[in-house]
Amino acid sequence: MSPRSASVNEELRRRSRERLLQAAVELVSERGYEATTLGDIADRAGSARGLVSYYFPGKRQLLQSAVHRLMHRTLEEALEREPRTEDGRERLARAIDAILGLTRSQPVLMRQHMAGLLQAEGFVQCPEQQRLAQLLRDTVARYGSPDAATDYPMLRALLMGAVYAALVPGVPMPIPTLRAELFKRYHLDWEMGVPPDTEVPGGTCATDLSRFFATGHRSGDRRDGPERQLDQSHQSNRPDQSDGQSK
C-alpha cells in the first residue's frame, strides 16, 4: 500500500480535531463540565485518548476552543442568513442577537465558558477565538466605527457582560432587557435582528450542532481505517497524558 500524501494526512488530522471539538460541546452540554472527562470526549469522538493532548493542552482549553467555534459559526450563520444585507446596523443587531440567542439555547455551555475565562489560564487565543474576533471586528467596521480596533473590544466586553448577567444563578437578568440596553447603546431599532419570540427561517439555535463541525461524518459515525491509524500514530509520538488530564 502506497503511503498517504501530506494533504491526506492533514485532512485526517483536521477531522480528528473537529470530532474532538464537537464531542466536547455535546458532552459538556449534556453532562456539565465537571462530569465530563477527556477520556469521555475521546470516546465520543472515536479517537485515541492520548490524542486529545496532541491538539489541546487540557480540558479547559479544549472547551474554550469548542465554544469559540460554536460562537463564531453561530455568528457567521446569523450574519449571512437570508435576506442577505450589507446594512451595518442590521448586521450589528444580528450579531447581538446571535450571541444572546446562543446564551438562551446553550446555557450550560455558555455558563461554563464564562467561568473558564476567570480561571488562571484566562482567555485562550486559539484559532477559533481569532475567527470570532475577526467577525465581530468586521461587524463593528460595517456599523460605521471610525476606529474598529478600539470599538471592537468594547462590543466584546458588553456582550460578555450580557452573557454573564443572563446566566448568574439565582439572579439572572432577562435577555430581552439586556438586548434593549445593547440596542439603545448602539441606536438600533427593536425590530432589527431577531427580536425575542421571533422564529428565524432555518433556525440559528437548533439543538443539533453538528453542522458547525466539519468532521466528514455524522455524529456517532465510526472512523474509517486511515483515520484510526493516524490517531494511533499521533498517540505513539506523544506521552499518554490521559490519566493525568482526564478530569
Tab-separated table of C-alpha atoms in Angstrom:
chain	number	residue	atom	x	y	z
A	1	MET	CA	0.000	0.000	0.000
A	2	SER	CA	1.441	3.364	-1.014
A	3	PRO	CA	1.902	5.962	1.741
A	4	ARG	CA	-0.731	8.673	2.077
A	5	SER	CA	0.092	12.118	0.789
A	6	ALA	CA	0.748	15.041	3.140
A	7	SER	CA	-2.553	16.630	2.102
A	8	VAL	CA	-4.499	13.473	3.001
A	9	ASN	CA	-2.781	13.288	6.392
A	10	GLU	CA	-3.562	16.952	7.023
A	11	GLU	CA	-7.233	16.395	6.192
A	12	LEU	CA	-7.408	13.427	8.559
A	13	ARG	CA	-5.822	15.499	11.330
A	14	ARG	CA	-8.357	18.258	10.725
A	15	ARG	CA	-11.222	15.777	11.011
A	16	SER	CA	-9.805	14.349	14.222
A	17	ARG	CA	-9.621	17.797	15.763
A	18	GLU	CA	-13.136	18.639	14.568
A	19	ARG	CA	-14.537	15.500	16.152
A	20	LEU	CA	-12.939	16.391	19.477
A	21	LEU	CA	-14.430	19.902	19.370
A	22	GLN	CA	-17.870	18.539	18.559
A	23	ALA	CA	-17.658	15.862	21.251
A	24	ALA	CA	-16.652	18.448	23.872
A	25	VAL	CA	-19.655	20.633	23.039
A	26	GLU	CA	-22.061	17.701	23.090
A	27	LEU	CA	-20.860	16.127	26.320
A	28	VAL	CA	-20.477	19.294	28.397
A	29	SER	CA	-23.929	20.387	27.231
A	30	GLU	CA	-25.368	17.008	28.269
A	31	ARG	CA	-23.459	16.328	31.498
A	32	GLY	CA	-21.786	19.532	32.613
A	33	TYR	CA	-18.082	20.338	32.766
A	34	GLU	CA	-17.048	18.514	35.927
A	35	ALA	CA	-18.826	15.300	34.926
A	36	THR	CA	-17.089	15.204	31.537
A	37	THR	CA	-13.543	13.829	31.283
A	38	LEU	CA	-11.074	13.988	28.446
A	39	GLY	CA	-11.490	10.234	28.182
A	40	ASP	CA	-15.237	10.682	27.677
A	41	ILE	CA	-14.578	13.249	24.958
A	42	ALA	CA	-12.085	11.000	23.183
A	43	ASP	CA	-14.515	8.077	23.350
A	44	ARG	CA	-17.383	10.151	21.930
A	45	ALA	CA	-15.087	11.401	19.155
A	46	GLY	CA	-13.872	7.867	18.402
A	47	SER	CA	-10.270	8.951	18.983
A	48	ALA	CA	-7.379	7.505	20.955
A	49	ARG	CA	-7.420	9.037	24.436
A	50	GLY	CA	-3.828	10.226	24.274
A	51	LEU	CA	-4.624	12.115	21.069
A	52	VAL	CA	-6.523	14.847	22.913
A	53	SER	CA	-3.314	16.250	24.389
A	54	TYR	CA	-1.770	16.291	20.905
A	55	TYR	CA	-4.204	19.060	19.943
A	56	PHE	CA	-5.123	20.712	23.258
A	57	PRO	CA	-3.174	21.402	26.489
A	58	GLY	CA	-6.130	20.354	28.638
A	59	LYS	CA	-9.890	20.106	29.033
A	60	ARG	CA	-10.474	23.788	29.710
A	61	GLN	CA	-8.570	24.857	26.593
A	62	LEU	CA	-10.451	22.284	24.544
A	63	LEU	CA	-13.793	23.561	25.781
A	64	GLN	CA	-12.876	27.199	25.162
A	65	SER	CA	-11.910	26.368	21.587
A	66	ALA	CA	-15.116	24.368	21.124
A	67	VAL	CA	-17.353	27.155	22.450
A	68	HIS	CA	-15.497	29.793	20.440
A	69	ARG	CA	-16.167	27.641	17.377
A	70	LEU	CA	-19.833	27.453	18.287
A	71	MET	CA	-19.957	31.222	18.769
A	72	HIS	CA	-18.177	32.160	15.560
A	73	ARG	CA	-20.209	29.742	13.429
A	74	THR	CA	-23.480	30.874	15.031
A	75	LEU	CA	-22.493	34.493	14.394
A	76	GLU	CA	-21.439	33.722	10.826
A	77	GLU	CA	-24.744	31.941	10.169
A	78	ALA	CA	-26.728	34.878	11.540
A	79	LEU	CA	-24.827	37.461	9.508
A	80	GLU	CA	-25.176	35.554	6.249
A	81	ARG	CA	-28.754	34.304	6.550
A	82	GLU	CA	-31.371	35.391	4.028
A	83	PRO	CA	-32.226	38.045	3.276
A	84	ARG	CA	-28.553	38.966	2.989
A	85	THR	CA	-27.764	42.534	3.927
A	86	GLU	CA	-24.832	44.924	3.915
A	87	ASP	CA	-26.571	47.361	6.253
A	88	GLY	CA	-24.209	47.850	9.167
A	89	ARG	CA	-26.899	48.491	11.774
A	90	GLU	CA	-28.833	45.360	10.807
A	91	ARG	CA	-25.663	43.266	10.880
A	92	LEU	CA	-24.789	44.542	14.359
A	93	ALA	CA	-28.321	43.730	15.538
A	94	ARG	CA	-27.960	40.208	14.155
A	95	ALA	CA	-24.608	39.810	15.874
A	96	ILE	CA	-26.002	40.826	19.260
A	97	ASP	CA	-28.992	38.540	18.839
A	98	ALA	CA	-26.798	35.623	17.766
A	99	ILE	CA	-24.754	35.724	20.975
A	100	LEU	CA	-27.790	36.325	23.197
A	101	GLY	CA	-29.653	33.544	21.375
A	102	LEU	CA	-26.794	31.148	21.996
A	103	THR	CA	-26.871	32.115	25.670
A	104	ARG	CA	-30.555	31.257	25.787
A	105	SER	CA	-30.270	27.962	23.881
A	106	GLN	CA	-26.979	26.679	25.376
A	107	PRO	CA	-26.867	27.981	28.973
A	108	VAL	CA	-24.727	25.136	30.348
A	109	LEU	CA	-22.028	25.621	27.734
A	110	MET	CA	-22.032	29.391	27.933
A	111	ARG	CA	-22.015	29.460	31.747
A	112	GLN	CA	-19.049	27.112	31.872
A	113	HIS	CA	-17.281	29.123	29.172
A	114	MET	CA	-17.643	32.311	31.191
A	115	ALA	CA	-16.448	30.536	34.335
A	116	GLY	CA	-13.414	29.221	32.470
A	117	LEU	CA	-12.377	32.711	31.423
A	118	LEU	CA	-11.930	33.617	35.086
A	119	GLN	CA	-9.539	30.731	35.760
A	120	ALA	CA	-5.773	31.160	35.947
A	121	GLU	CA	-5.335	30.144	32.300
A	122	GLY	CA	-7.578	33.027	31.302
A	123	PHE	CA	-8.523	33.827	27.739
A	124	VAL	CA	-7.308	31.299	25.153
A	125	GLN	CA	-6.076	32.971	21.960
A	126	CYS	CA	-6.950	29.996	19.771
A	127	PRO	CA	-7.769	29.997	16.035
A	128	GLU	CA	-11.473	29.704	16.846
A	129	GLN	CA	-11.356	32.811	19.031
A	130	GLN	CA	-9.471	34.692	16.319
A	131	ARG	CA	-12.188	33.877	13.768
A	132	LEU	CA	-14.848	35.103	16.184
A	133	ALA	CA	-12.856	38.277	16.808
A	134	GLN	CA	-12.499	38.938	13.084
A	135	LEU	CA	-16.251	38.607	12.521
A	136	LEU	CA	-17.045	40.998	15.374
A	137	ARG	CA	-14.364	43.455	14.280
A	138	ASP	CA	-15.765	43.409	10.734
A	139	THR	CA	-19.282	43.928	12.094
A	140	VAL	CA	-18.163	46.979	14.058
A	141	ALA	CA	-16.418	48.378	10.981
A	142	ARG	CA	-19.504	47.906	8.811
A	143	TYR	CA	-21.602	49.539	11.512
A	144	GLY	CA	-19.565	52.648	10.794
A	145	SER	CA	-16.994	52.737	13.562
A	146	PRO	CA	-14.115	55.115	12.736
A	147	ASP	CA	-11.838	53.035	14.983
A	148	ALA	CA	-12.836	49.364	14.908
A	149	ALA	CA	-9.657	48.353	16.746
A	150	THR	CA	-10.882	50.297	19.784
A	151	ASP	CA	-14.632	49.760	19.428
A	152	TYR	CA	-14.433	46.003	18.884
A	153	PRO	CA	-13.053	45.260	22.409
A	154	MET	CA	-15.880	47.373	23.861
A	155	LEU	CA	-18.507	45.386	21.938
A	156	ARG	CA	-16.857	42.166	23.071
A	157	ALA	CA	-16.888	43.336	26.695
A	158	LEU	CA	-20.539	44.377	26.507
A	159	LEU	CA	-21.548	41.039	25.004
A	160	MET	CA	-19.579	39.110	27.619
A	161	GLY	CA	-21.195	41.197	30.339
A	162	ALA	CA	-24.656	40.490	28.937
A	163	VAL	CA	-23.956	36.756	28.770
A	164	TYR	CA	-22.707	36.779	32.344
A	165	ALA	CA	-25.703	38.765	33.578
A	166	ALA	CA	-28.130	36.393	31.838
A	167	LEU	CA	-26.550	33.308	33.411
A	168	VAL	CA	-25.841	34.321	37.028
A	169	PRO	CA	-27.510	31.613	39.146
A	170	GLY	CA	-30.310	32.965	41.285
A	171	VAL	CA	-30.375	36.497	39.843
A	172	PRO	CA	-30.331	36.190	36.039
A	173	MET	CA	-31.359	39.241	34.058
A	174	PRO	CA	-33.955	38.696	31.315
A	175	ILE	CA	-32.407	38.534	27.865
A	176	PRO	CA	-34.960	40.998	26.387
A	177	THR	CA	-33.876	43.567	28.999
A	178	LEU	CA	-30.199	43.056	28.165
A	179	ARG	CA	-30.983	43.237	24.467
A	180	ALA	CA	-32.851	46.512	24.952
A	181	GLU	CA	-29.853	48.071	26.693
A	182	LEU	CA	-27.437	46.973	23.975
A	183	PHE	CA	-29.764	48.163	21.217
A	184	LYS	CA	-30.159	51.501	22.976
A	185	ARG	CA	-26.393	51.935	23.240
A	186	TYR	CA	-25.910	51.295	19.525
A	187	HIS	CA	-29.068	53.132	18.404
A	188	LEU	CA	-30.643	50.023	16.888
A	189	ASP	CA	-34.354	49.594	16.287
A	190	TRP	CA	-36.089	46.841	18.261
A	191	GLU	CA	-37.416	45.288	15.026
A	192	MET	CA	-33.889	44.700	13.702
A	193	GLY	CA	-32.059	41.414	14.027
A	194	VAL	CA	-34.134	38.668	15.638
A	195	PRO	CA	-36.458	40.154	18.271
A	196	PRO	CA	-37.385	37.800	21.149
A	197	ASP	CA	-40.021	35.184	20.246
A	198	THR	CA	-39.325	35.649	16.541
A	199	GLU	CA	-38.849	32.484	14.501
A	200	VAL	CA	-35.934	32.641	12.072
A	201	PRO	CA	-36.266	30.577	8.870
A	202	GLY	CA	-33.832	27.692	9.140
A	203	GLY	CA	-33.302	28.364	12.855
A	204	THR	CA	-29.993	29.505	14.277
A	205	CYS	CA	-30.366	27.805	17.647
A	206	ALA	CA	-31.156	24.211	16.626
A	207	THR	CA	-30.190	21.553	19.138
A	208	ASP	CA	-28.175	19.589	16.553
A	209	LEU	CA	-24.869	21.439	16.412
A	210	SER	CA	-23.069	19.009	14.103
A	211	ARG	CA	-23.373	21.435	11.170
A	212	PHE	CA	-20.791	23.639	12.894
A	213	PHE	CA	-18.124	20.919	12.906
A	214	ALA	CA	-16.747	19.742	9.552
A	215	THR	CA	-15.888	16.193	10.565
A	216	GLY	CA	-16.892	14.465	7.362
A	217	HIS	CA	-19.082	12.170	9.497
A	218	ARG	CA	-22.424	12.469	11.174
A	219	SER	CA	-22.442	12.392	14.946
A	220	GLY	CA	-21.894	8.847	16.184
A	221	ASP	CA	-20.340	7.508	12.956
A	222	ARG	CA	-17.236	5.373	13.315
A	223	ARG	CA	-13.906	6.435	11.838
A	224	ASP	CA	-12.521	4.715	8.812
A	225	GLY	CA	-9.230	2.783	8.874
A	226	PRO	CA	-6.829	5.587	7.822
A	227	GLU	CA	-8.165	7.982	10.476
A	228	ARG	CA	-7.806	5.358	13.195
A	229	GLN	CA	-4.253	4.585	12.094
A	230	LEU	CA	-3.351	8.276	12.060
A	231	ASP	CA	-4.723	8.697	15.581
A	232	GLN	CA	-2.614	5.765	16.752
A	233	SER	CA	0.438	7.227	15.019
A	234	HIS	CA	-0.022	10.563	16.847
A	235	GLN	CA	-0.530	8.797	20.136
A	236	SER	CA	2.673	6.804	19.755
A	237	ASN	CA	4.622	10.043	19.299
A	238	ARG	CA	3.255	11.720	22.437
A	239	PRO	CA	3.313	10.776	26.126
A	240	ASP	CA	-0.049	9.378	27.175
A	241	GLN	CA	-1.391	12.120	29.414
A	242	SER	CA	-4.948	10.870	29.517
A	243	ASP	CA	-4.724	9.656	33.122
A	244	GLY	CA	-3.362	12.969	34.439
A	245	GLN	CA	-5.668	15.245	32.442
A	246	SER	CA	-8.898	13.290	32.346
A	247	LYS	CA	-10.642	15.369	34.961
